[in-house]
XYZ file of C-alpha atoms in Angstrom:
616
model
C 2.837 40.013 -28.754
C 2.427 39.391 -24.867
C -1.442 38.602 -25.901
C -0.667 36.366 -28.390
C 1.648 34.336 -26.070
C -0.548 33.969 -23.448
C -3.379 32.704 -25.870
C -1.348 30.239 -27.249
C -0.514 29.062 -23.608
C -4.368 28.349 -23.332
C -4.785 26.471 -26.688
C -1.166 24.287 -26.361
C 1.271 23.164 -23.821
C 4.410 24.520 -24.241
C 7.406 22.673 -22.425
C 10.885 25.103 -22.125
C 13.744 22.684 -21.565
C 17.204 24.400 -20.920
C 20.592 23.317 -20.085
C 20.493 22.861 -16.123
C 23.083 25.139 -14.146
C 26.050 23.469 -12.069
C 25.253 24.723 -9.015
C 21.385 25.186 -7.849
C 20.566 26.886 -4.780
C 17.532 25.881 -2.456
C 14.836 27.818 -3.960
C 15.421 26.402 -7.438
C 15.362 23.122 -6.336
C 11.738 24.092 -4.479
C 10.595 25.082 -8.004
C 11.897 21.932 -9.716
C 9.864 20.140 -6.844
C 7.226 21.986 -7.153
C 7.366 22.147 -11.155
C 6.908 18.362 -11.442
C 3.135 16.997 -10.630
C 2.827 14.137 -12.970
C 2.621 10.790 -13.034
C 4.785 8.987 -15.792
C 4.806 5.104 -15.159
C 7.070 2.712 -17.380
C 5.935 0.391 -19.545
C 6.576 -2.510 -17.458
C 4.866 -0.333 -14.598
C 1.877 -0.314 -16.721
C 1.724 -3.853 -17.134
C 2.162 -4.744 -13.620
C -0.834 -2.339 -12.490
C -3.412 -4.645 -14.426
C -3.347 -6.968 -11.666
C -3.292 -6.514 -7.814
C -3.007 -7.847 -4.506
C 0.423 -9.408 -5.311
C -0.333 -9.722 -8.963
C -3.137 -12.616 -8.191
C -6.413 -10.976 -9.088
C -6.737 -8.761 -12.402
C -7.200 -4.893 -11.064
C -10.899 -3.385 -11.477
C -12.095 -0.047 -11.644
C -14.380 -0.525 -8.333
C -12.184 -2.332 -6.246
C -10.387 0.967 -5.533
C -13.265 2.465 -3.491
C -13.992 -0.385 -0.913
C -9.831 -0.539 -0.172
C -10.288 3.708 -0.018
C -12.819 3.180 2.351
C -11.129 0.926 4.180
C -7.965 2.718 4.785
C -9.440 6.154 5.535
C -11.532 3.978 8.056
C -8.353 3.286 9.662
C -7.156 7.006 9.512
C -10.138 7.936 10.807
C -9.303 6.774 14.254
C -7.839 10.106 15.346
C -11.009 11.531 15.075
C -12.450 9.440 18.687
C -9.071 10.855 19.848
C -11.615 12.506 22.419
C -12.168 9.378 24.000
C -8.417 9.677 25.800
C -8.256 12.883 26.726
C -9.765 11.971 30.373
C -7.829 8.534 30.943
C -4.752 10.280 29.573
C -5.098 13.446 32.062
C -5.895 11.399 34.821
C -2.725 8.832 34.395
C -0.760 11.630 34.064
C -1.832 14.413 36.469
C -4.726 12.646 38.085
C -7.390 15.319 37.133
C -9.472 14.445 34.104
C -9.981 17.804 33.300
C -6.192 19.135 33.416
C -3.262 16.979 31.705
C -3.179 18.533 28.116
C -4.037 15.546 26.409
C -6.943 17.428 23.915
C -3.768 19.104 22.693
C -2.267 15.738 20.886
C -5.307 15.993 18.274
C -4.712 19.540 17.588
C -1.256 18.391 16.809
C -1.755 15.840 14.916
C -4.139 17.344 12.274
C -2.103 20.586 12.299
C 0.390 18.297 10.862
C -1.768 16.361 8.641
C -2.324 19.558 6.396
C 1.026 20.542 6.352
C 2.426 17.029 5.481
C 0.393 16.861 2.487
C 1.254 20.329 1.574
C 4.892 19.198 1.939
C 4.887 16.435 0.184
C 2.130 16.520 -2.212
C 4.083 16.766 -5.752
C 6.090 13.635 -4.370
C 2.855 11.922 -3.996
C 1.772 13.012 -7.848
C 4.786 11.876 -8.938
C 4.902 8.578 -6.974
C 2.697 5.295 -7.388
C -0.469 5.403 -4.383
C 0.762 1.886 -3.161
C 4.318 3.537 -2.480
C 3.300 6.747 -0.654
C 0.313 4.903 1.041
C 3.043 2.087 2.451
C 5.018 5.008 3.643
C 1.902 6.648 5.013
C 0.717 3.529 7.228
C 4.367 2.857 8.361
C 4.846 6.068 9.683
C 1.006 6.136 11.349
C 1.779 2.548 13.110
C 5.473 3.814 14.420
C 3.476 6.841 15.994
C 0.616 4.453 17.214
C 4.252 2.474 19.142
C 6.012 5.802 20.398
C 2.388 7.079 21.699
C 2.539 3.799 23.648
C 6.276 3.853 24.817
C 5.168 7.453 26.331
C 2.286 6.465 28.252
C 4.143 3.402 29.346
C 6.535 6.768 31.096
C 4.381 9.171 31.715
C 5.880 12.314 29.143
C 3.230 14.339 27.785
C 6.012 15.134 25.351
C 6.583 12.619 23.840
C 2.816 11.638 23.642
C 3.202 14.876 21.829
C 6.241 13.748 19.230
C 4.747 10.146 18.875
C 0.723 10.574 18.029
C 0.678 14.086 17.277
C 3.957 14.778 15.115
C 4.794 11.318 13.622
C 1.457 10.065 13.052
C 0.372 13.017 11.587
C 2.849 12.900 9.380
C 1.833 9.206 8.383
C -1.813 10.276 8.222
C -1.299 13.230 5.847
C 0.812 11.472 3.868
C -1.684 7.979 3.442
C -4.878 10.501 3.601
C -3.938 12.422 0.102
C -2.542 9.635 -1.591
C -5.562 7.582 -1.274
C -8.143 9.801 -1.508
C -6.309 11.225 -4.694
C -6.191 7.607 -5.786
C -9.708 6.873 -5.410
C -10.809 9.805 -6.926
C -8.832 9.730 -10.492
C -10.332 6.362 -11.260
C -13.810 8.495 -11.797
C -13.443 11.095 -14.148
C -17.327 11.757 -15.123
C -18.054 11.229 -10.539
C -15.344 12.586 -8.860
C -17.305 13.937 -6.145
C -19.042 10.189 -5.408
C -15.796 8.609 -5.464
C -14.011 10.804 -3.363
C -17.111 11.068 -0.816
C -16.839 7.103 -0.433
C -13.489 7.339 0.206
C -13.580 9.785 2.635
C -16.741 8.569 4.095
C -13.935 5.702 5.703
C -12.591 8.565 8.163
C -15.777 9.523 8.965
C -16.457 5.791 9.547
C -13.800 5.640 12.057
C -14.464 7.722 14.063
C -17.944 6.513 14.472
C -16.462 2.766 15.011
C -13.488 3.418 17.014
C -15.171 5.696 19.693
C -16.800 2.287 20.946
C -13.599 0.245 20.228
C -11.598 2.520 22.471
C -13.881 2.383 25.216
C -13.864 -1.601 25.367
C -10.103 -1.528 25.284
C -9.927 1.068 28.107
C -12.358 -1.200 29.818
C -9.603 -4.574 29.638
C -6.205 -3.676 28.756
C -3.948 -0.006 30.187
C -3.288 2.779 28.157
C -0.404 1.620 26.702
C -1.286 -1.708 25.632
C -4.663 0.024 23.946
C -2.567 2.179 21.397
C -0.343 -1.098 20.696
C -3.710 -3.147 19.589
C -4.640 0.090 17.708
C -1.330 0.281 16.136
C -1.399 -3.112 15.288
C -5.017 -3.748 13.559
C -4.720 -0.371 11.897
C -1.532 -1.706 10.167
C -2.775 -5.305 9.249
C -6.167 -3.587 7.428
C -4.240 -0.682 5.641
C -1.296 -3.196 4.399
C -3.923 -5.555 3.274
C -5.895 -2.938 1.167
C -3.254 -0.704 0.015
C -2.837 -4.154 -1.860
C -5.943 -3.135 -4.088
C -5.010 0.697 -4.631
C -3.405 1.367 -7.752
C -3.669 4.412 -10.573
C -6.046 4.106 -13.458
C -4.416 3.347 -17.277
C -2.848 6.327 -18.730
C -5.801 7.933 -21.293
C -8.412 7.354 -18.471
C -8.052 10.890 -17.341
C -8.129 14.309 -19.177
C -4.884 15.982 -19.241
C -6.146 19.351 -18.784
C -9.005 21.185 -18.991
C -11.424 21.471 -22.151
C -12.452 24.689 -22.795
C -15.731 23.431 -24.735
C -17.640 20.434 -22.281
C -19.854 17.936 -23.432
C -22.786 20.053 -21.792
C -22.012 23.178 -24.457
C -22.669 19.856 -27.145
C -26.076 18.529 -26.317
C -25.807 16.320 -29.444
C -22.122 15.363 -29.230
C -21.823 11.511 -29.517
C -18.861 9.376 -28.891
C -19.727 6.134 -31.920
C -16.229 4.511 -32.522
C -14.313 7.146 -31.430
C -10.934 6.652 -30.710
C -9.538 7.605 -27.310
C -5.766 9.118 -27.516
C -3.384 9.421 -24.963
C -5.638 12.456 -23.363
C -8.751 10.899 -23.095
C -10.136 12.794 -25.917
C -10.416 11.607 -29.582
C -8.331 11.757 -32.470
C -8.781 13.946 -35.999
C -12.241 14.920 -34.622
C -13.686 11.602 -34.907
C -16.195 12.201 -31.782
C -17.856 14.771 -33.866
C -18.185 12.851 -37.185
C -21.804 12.182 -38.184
C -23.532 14.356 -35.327
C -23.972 17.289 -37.367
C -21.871 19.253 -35.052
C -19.069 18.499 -37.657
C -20.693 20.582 -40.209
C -21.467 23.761 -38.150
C -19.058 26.803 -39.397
C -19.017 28.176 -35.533
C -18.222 24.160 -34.138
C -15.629 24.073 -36.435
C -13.953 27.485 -35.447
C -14.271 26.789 -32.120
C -13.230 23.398 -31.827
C -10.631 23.039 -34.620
C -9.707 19.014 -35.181
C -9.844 18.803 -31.391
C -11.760 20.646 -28.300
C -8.952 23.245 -27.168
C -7.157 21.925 -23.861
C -6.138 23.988 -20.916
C -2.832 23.173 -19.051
C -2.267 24.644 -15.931
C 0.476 24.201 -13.773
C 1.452 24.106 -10.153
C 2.208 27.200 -9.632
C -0.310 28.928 -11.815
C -2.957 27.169 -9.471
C -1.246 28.281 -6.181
C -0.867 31.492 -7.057
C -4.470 31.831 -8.664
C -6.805 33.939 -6.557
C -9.644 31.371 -6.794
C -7.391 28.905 -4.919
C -7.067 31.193 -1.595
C -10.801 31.924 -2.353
C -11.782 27.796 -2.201
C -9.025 27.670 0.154
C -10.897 30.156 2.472
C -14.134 29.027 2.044
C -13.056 25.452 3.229
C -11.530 26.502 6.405
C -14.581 28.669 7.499
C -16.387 25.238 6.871
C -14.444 23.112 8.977
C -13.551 25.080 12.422
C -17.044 25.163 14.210
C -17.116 21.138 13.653
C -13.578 20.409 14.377
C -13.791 22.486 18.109
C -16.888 20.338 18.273
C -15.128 16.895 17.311
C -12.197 17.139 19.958
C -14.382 18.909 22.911
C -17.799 17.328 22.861
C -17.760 14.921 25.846
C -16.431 18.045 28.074
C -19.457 20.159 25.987
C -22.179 17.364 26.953
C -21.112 17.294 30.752
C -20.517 20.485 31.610
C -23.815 21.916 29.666
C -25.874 19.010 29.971
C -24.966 16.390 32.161
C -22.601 15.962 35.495
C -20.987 19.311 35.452
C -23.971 21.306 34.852
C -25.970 23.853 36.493
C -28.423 20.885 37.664
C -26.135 17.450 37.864
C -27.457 14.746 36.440
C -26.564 12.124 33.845
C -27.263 13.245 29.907
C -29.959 11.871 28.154
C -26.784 10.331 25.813
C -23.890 8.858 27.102
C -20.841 11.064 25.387
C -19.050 8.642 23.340
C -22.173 7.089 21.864
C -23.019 10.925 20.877
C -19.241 11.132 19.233
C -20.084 7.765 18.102
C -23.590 9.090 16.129
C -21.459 12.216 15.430
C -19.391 10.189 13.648
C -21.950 8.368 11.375
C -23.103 11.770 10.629
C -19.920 13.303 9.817
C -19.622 9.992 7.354
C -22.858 10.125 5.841
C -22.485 13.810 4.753
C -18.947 13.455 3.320
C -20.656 10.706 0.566
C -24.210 12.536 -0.107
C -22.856 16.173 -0.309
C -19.834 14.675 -2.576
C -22.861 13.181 -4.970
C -24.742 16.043 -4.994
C -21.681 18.346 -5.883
C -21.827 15.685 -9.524
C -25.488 16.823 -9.644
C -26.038 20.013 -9.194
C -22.343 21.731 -9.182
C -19.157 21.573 -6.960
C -19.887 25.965 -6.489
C -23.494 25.501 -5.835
C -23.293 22.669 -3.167
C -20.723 24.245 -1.320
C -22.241 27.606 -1.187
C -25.762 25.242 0.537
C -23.655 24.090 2.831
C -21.856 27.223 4.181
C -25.387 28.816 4.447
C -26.723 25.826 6.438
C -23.754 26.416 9.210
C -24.594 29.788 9.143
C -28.472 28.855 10.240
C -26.691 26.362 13.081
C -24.729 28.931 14.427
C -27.424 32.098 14.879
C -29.865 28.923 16.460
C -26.908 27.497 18.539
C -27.181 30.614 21.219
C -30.345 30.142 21.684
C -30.453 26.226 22.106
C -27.594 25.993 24.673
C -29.147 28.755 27.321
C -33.061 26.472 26.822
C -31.002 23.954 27.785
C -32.542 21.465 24.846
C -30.211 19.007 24.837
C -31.664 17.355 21.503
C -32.084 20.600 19.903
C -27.945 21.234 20.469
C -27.274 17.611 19.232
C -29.437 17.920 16.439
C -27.457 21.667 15.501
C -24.591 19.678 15.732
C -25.202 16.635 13.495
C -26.611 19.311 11.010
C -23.444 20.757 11.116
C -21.065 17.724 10.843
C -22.651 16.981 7.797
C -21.919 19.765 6.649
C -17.959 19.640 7.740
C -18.401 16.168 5.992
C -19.557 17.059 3.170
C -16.437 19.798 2.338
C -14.090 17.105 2.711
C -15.654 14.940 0.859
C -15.859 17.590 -1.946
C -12.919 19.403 -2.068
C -10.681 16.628 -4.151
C -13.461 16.854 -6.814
C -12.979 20.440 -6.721
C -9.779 21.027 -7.270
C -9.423 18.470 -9.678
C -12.418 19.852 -12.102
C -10.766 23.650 -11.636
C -6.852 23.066 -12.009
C -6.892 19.440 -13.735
C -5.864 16.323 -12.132
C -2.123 16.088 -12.387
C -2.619 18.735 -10.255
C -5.270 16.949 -7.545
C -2.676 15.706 -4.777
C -0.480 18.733 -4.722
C -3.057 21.613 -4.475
C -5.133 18.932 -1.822
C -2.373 18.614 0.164
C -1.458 22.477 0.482
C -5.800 23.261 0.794
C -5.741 20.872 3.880
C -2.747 23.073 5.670
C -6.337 24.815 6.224
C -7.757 21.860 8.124
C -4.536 22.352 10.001
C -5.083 26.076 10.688
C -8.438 25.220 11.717
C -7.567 22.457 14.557
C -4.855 24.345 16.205
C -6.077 27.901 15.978
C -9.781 26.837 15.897
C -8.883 24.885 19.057
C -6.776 27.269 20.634
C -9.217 29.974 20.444
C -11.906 28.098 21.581
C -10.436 27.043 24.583
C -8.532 30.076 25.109
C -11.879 32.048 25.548
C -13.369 28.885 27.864
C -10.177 29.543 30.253
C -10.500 33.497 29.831
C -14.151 33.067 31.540
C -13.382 30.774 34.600
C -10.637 32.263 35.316
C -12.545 35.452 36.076
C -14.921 33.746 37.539
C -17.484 32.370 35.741
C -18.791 29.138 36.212
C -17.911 26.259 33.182
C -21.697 25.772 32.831
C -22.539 29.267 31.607
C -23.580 29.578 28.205
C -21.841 33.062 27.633
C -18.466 31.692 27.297
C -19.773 29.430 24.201
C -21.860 32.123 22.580
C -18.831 33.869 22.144
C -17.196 31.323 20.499
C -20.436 30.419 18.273
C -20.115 34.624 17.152
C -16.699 34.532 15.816
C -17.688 31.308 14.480
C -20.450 32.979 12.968
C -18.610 35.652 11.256
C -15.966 32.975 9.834
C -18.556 31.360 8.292
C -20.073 34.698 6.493
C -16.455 35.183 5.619
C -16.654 32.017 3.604
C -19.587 32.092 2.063
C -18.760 35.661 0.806
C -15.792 33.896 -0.589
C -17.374 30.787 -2.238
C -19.523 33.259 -3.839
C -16.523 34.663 -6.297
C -14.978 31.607 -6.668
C -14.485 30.918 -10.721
C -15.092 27.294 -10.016
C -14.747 26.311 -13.703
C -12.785 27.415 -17.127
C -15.972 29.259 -18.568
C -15.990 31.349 -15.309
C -12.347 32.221 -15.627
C -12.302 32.851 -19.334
C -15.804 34.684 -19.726
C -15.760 37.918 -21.513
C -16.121 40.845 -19.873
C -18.188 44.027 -21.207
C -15.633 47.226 -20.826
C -18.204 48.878 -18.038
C -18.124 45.905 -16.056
C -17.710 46.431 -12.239
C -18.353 42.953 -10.900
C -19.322 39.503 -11.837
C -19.845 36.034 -10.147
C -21.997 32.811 -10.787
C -24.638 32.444 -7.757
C -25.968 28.755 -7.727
C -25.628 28.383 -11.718
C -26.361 31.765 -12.833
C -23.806 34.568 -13.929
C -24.687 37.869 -11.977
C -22.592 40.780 -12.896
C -22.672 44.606 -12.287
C -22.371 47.544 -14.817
C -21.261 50.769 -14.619
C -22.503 52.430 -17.613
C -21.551 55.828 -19.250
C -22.563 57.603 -21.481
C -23.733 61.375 -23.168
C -26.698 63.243 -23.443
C -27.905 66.316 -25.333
C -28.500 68.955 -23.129
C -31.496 71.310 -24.163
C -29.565 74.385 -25.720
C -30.762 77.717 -24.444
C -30.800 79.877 -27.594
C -30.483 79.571 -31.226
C -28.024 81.294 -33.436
C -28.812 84.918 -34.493
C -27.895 87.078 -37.707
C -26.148 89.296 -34.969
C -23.911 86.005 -34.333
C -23.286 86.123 -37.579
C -22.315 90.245 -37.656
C -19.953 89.386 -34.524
C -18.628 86.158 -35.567
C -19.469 84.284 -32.535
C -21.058 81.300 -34.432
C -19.831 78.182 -34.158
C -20.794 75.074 -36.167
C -23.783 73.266 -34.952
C -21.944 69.404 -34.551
C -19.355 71.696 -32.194
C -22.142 73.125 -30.476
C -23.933 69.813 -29.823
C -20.839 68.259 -28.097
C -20.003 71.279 -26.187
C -24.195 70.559 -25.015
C -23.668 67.083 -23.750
C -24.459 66.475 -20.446
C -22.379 63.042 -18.817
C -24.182 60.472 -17.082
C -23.697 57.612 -15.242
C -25.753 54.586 -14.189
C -25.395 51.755 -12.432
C -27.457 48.341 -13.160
C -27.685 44.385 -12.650
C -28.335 42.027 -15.055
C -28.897 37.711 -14.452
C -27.617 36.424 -17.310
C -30.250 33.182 -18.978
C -28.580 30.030 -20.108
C -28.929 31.188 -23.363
C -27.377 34.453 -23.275
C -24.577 33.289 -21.440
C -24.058 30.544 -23.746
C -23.887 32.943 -26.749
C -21.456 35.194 -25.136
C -19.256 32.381 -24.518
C -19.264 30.980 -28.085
C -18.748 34.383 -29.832
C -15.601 33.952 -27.605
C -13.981 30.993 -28.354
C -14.947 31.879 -32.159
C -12.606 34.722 -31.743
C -9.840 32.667 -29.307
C -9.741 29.824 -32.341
C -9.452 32.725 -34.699
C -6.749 34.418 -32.892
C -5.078 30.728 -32.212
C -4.820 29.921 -36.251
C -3.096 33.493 -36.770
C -0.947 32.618 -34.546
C 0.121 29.005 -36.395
C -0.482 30.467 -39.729
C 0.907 33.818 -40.024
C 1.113 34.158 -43.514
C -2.568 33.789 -43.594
């Protein structure tokens, strides 16, 4: 009975409504929150989101990604945070290179992550022009208190204003619109959201200059008021242009059977239902496919629709698995992001072993850094659509892996374009995660789901900055404060090793990742030890077992007879057998895989009709 109830959870959605109790302590009203990640507009709500900016122009599907880009542009502004660490340190303790200020970026992307984590079933639940005014509100009022501490000199509340309350701002506007974008482009997910995210790299590659010009004319304080001030008048302007797609444009779930198991399927005057899918099997009428016994089993008068929730997703072991992989990809680049001026000067250029000015000035390499960091995020987020969300990630992890064994070697030659060019390789890379993972998600829990598990996966990106950062500079101070010079390599080769093994960690990670429903779902042969899908292909391990005759040393005798020690030859040959074991591989085709999985949702769809007909 337990089997049959969870197999009818994977065919239907089954909603339990009960009488709620008087009094509800804390943790049930977590659940409730956490219970709820769904979108339900009114009518008149539905209405109203067919035009925008102030109801003047009627809404269209690709306005969504220029406003996306636009606002994350804006966001992306605390990525040349770098930039003020020196004028910050030296207003406040007159030493560029003591002050504290690299520690406001660590703060304000450890509470990015866990800001969306917080409140990412809010932002589900809410319309993207509501949490994304909330979002830029709460980024300008840090962009004012950041100013009203510099204007006093408290590293505190520097602290409070940039790091705590605009964090909380940008992790709140970051989700929503990247979640936004992202849901208007069911069959390119990974396109959309790389073009949206491709804005933050975008900042950071346009406001690196833009803070150095306002350093050059106005004070410190006056600098985060202008930044305040221009970040709020583009993000109000194109959160004008941001609204969610018509109910029906997205699946609500998961189909077990994809277009790609259908080669032939064809969509002529199908009609779309409130799921995206069709109605009384209409998409398969006059393909062909309607007339095939095992199509018919397996798809019923509709393809069979996963629901997962919240919590089912959270608690799955492929999320910590993704959730792993993506922080192994983002702490070499992040270290790099908020400490590569100091990197540049001390290794390469004023503060080196030979003095002398680097071949790049360092915010024109944060500036290039940046353009790199945005170029990845939109060409590793289309070729996740291509070749696979699993695959492309898995590329990437082993192409930090190759930076990180060469970066050693680069810094102690002292080849200043061969450590840039690691770099850039790199923060395409770092790129390229973020602009992947909302696709990600999204394709392996469903998209009601896409805001919430985004905003708990980027507590990760939060992890990364503080402890990432921490431990990088906590091994920098360990060195020179026993002595060692901050040109030596040594110090940074340790940090590239732990790196290192992070990354490994990952990528050993990513590789048993059940990225999609098939993977999840796919039958498993009773001696199976291990399986997982490396770059398309299903790899698993047996451990067979089985019996073999052994040779028997003497045949009965008439004095086995006399005695009556005989014993019937079938007992004799199973007393004879010998056990043995064996291990093997096997790399599943296309083809075999494929027939596995339909003999499997043949017998799901059987065991589903018992179920609704048990009479049968």
């Amino acid at each position: 009975m337990r089997q049959a109830a969870q197999d009818s959870m994977l065919f239907s959605r089954i909603s339990l409504q009960g009488n709620a109790p008087t009094a509800r302590g804390f943790k049930d009203m977590l659940l409730e929150y956490y219970s709820h990640t769904e979108y339900r507009p009114s009518r008149a709500q539905i209405e109203k989101d067919r035009f925008v900016f102030f109801g003047l122009l009627p809404c269209r599907q690709w306005m969504a990604i220029p406003a996306g880009i636009l606002i994350q542009f804006c966001y992306g502004s605390v990525y040349a945070w770098s930039i003020f660490n020196a004028p910050i340190n030296r207003l406040l303790t007159n030493n560029s290179d003591q002050g504290g200020a690299e520690i406001t970026f660590y703060i304000a992307l450890g509470v990015l992550g866990f800001t969306g984590a917080l409140f990412g079933p809010w932002i589900e639940c809410s319309h993207p022009q509501k949490s994304g005014m909330v979002g830029l509100v709460i980024f300008f009022l840090g962009h004012l208190t950041a100013a009203l501490a510099l204007q006093v000199r408290m590293i505190s509340l520097l602290y409070f204003g940039y790091g705590f309350v605009a964090g909380v701002g940008l992790g709140i506007g970051y989700v929503s619109t990247i979640d936004a974008v992202s849901k208007w482009w069911p069959k390119a997910r990974g396109t959309a959201a790389g073009c949206a995210v491709m804005g933050f790299g975008g900042g950071s590659l346009a406001f690196s200059a833009i803070n150095e010009e306002l350093l050059e004319n106005v004070s410190l304080p006056v600098t985060f008021l202008v930044l305040g001030s221009i970040n709020l008048i583009i993000m109000f302007t194109c959160i004008q242009f941001i609204c969610p797609p018509p109910p029906g444009h997205n699946l609500d779930g998961i189909p077990m059977v994809d277009e790609t198991d259908l080669p032939h399927l064809k969509r002529p005057g199908a009609r779309a239902g409130a799921d995206g899918g069709s109605k009384g099997g209409s998409e398969l009428a006059g393909t062909g496919i309607d007339k095939n016994p095992r199509y018919l089993a397996i798809l019923g008068s509709e393809r069979p629709i996963i629901y997962i929730s919240l919590a089912e997703a959270l608690r799955s072991r492929d999320f910590w698995l993704l959730y792993m992989s993506f922080l192994a990809n983002i702490v070499f680049c992040l270290v790099i992001l908020s400490n590569l001026p100091k990197i540049i000067n001390r290794l390469f250029g004023m503060g080196s072993r030979d003095p002398q000015e680097p071949p790049l000035p360092a915010y024109l390499a944060v500036s290039i850094e940046g353009g790199f960091n945005m170029a990845g995020r939109v060409l590793v987020g289309l070729l996740s659509d291509i070749v696979g969300r699993k695959t492309t990630f898995l590329v990437i992890l082993l192409t930090q892996v190759g930076v990180l064994v060469c970066m050693p070697f680069v810094i102690q030659s002292e080849n200043f374009w061969g450590f840039m060019t690691l770099v850039w390789t790199a923060t395409v890379c770092y790129g390229g995660g973020f602009g992947m993972i909302p696709a990600f998600i999204a394709d392996m829990f469903g998209i009601n789901n896409t805001s919430s598990c985004h905003g708990v996966i980027l507590t990760a990106w939060s992890l990364a900055s503080i402890c990432g950062g921490l431990a990088f500079t906590g091994v920098i101070n360990h060195y020179i404060d026993n002595g060692s010079m901050p040109y030596e390599t040594k110090m940074y080769t340790v940090n590239f090793v732990w790196m290192l093994i992070l990354v490994i960690v990952g990528f050993v990670c990513c590789l048993f990742v059940r990225s999609s429903i098939r993977d999840r779902l796919f039958p498993a042969p009773p001696d199976q030890v291990l399986r997982l899908r490396v770059f398309g292909r299903v790899f698993r391990v047996l451990y067979s077992v089985w019996h073999e005759n052994a040779p028997q040393q003497q045949s009965s005798s008439a004095s086995d007879y006399a005695t009556g020690c005989h014993t019937d030859n079938s007992a004799n040959i199973l007393n004879n057998r010998v056990r043995k074991r064996h291990l093997r591989c096997e790399l599943l085709t296309k083809e075999q895989e494929q027939v596995e999985w339909e003999e499997y949702l043949v017998l799901r769809a059987v065991q589903h009709r018992l179920m609704k007909e048990p009479d049968v």
